[in-house]
Amino acid sequence: MVRPFHDNIARAVLQTPKFYFDDTGLVVGDDGLRFENLVATSLHKHVQWQHDVQGRLKCQKTKINH
């Protein structure tokens, strides 16, 4: 489950969280939803691999000022 992120907390609370499945056969919808699921699970697997190989999570949070 991925919770929505937004600078405005009220807006983030109103948006629904997304669920991604390891098995793309469980995804019901058009090709866009299946592709989004594929990308999300691939990124998750890559982050897990980095954590296993390097022993730590190597991500940086950046905030874009508007």
CSV table of C-alpha atoms in Angstrom, one decimal:
chain,number,residue,atom,x,y,z
A,1,MET,CA,0.0,0.0,0.0
A,2,VAL,CA,1.3,3.4,-0.9
A,3,ARG,CA,-0.2,6.4,0.8
A,4,PRO,CA,-0.6,9.6,-1.2
A,5,PHE,CA,2.0,12.4,-0.5
A,6,HIS,CA,1.1,16.1,-0.9
A,7,ASP,CA,2.4,19.3,0.7
A,8,ASN,CA,-1.2,20.0,1.8
A,9,ILE,CA,-1.9,17.4,4.5
A,10,ALA,CA,-5.7,17.8,4.1
A,11,ARG,CA,-5.4,16.9,0.4
A,12,ALA,CA,-3.2,13.9,1.1
A,13,VAL,CA,-5.7,12.6,3.6
A,14,LEU,CA,-8.6,12.8,1.2
A,15,GLN,CA,-6.8,10.8,-1.6
A,16,THR,CA,-7.1,7.1,-1.5
A,17,PRO,CA,-4.0,4.9,-1.1
A,18,LYS,CA,-2.9,2.7,-3.9
A,19,PHE,CA,-2.2,-1.0,-3.8
A,20,TYR,CA,0.3,-2.8,-6.0
A,21,PHE,CA,0.5,-6.5,-6.6
A,22,ASP,CA,3.5,-8.7,-7.3
A,23,ASP,CA,1.4,-10.7,-9.7
A,24,THR,CA,0.2,-8.5,-12.6
A,25,GLY,CA,-2.6,-11.0,-13.3
A,26,LEU,CA,-4.4,-9.6,-10.2
A,27,VAL,CA,-4.5,-6.1,-11.7
A,28,VAL,CA,-8.0,-5.4,-13.1
A,29,GLY,CA,-8.2,-2.5,-15.6
A,30,ASP,CA,-6.6,-1.2,-18.7
A,31,ASP,CA,-3.0,-1.5,-19.8
A,32,GLY,CA,-2.0,1.8,-18.1
A,33,LEU,CA,-2.9,0.4,-14.7
A,34,ARG,CA,-0.9,-2.8,-15.4
A,35,PHE,CA,2.1,-0.7,-16.5
A,36,GLU,CA,1.9,1.5,-13.4
A,37,ASN,CA,1.8,-1.7,-11.3
A,38,LEU,CA,4.8,-3.1,-13.2
A,39,VAL,CA,6.9,0.1,-12.6
A,40,ALA,CA,6.0,0.3,-8.9
A,41,THR,CA,6.9,-3.3,-8.2
A,42,SER,CA,10.1,-3.0,-10.3
A,43,LEU,CA,11.2,0.1,-8.3
A,44,HIS,CA,10.3,-1.7,-5.0
A,45,LYS,CA,12.4,-4.7,-6.0
A,46,HIS,CA,15.4,-2.4,-7.0
A,47,VAL,CA,15.3,-0.6,-3.7
A,48,GLN,CA,15.2,-4.0,-1.9
A,49,TRP,CA,18.2,-5.1,-3.9
A,50,GLN,CA,20.1,-1.9,-3.1
A,51,HIS,CA,19.4,-2.4,0.5
A,52,ASP,CA,20.6,-6.0,0.4
A,53,VAL,CA,23.8,-5.2,-1.5
A,54,GLN,CA,24.8,-2.0,0.2
A,55,GLY,CA,23.4,-2.7,3.6
A,56,ARG,CA,21.5,0.6,3.7
A,57,LEU,CA,18.8,2.5,1.9
A,58,LYS,CA,20.3,5.0,-0.5
A,59,CYS,CA,17.5,7.4,-1.2
A,60,GLN,CA,17.4,11.1,-0.8
A,61,LYS,CA,14.2,13.1,-0.2
A,62,THR,CA,14.1,16.3,-2.0
A,63,LYS,CA,11.6,19.1,-1.8
A,64,ILE,CA,10.9,21.2,-4.8
A,65,ASN,CA,10.1,24.8,-3.8
A,66,HIS,CA,7.4,26.5,-5.8
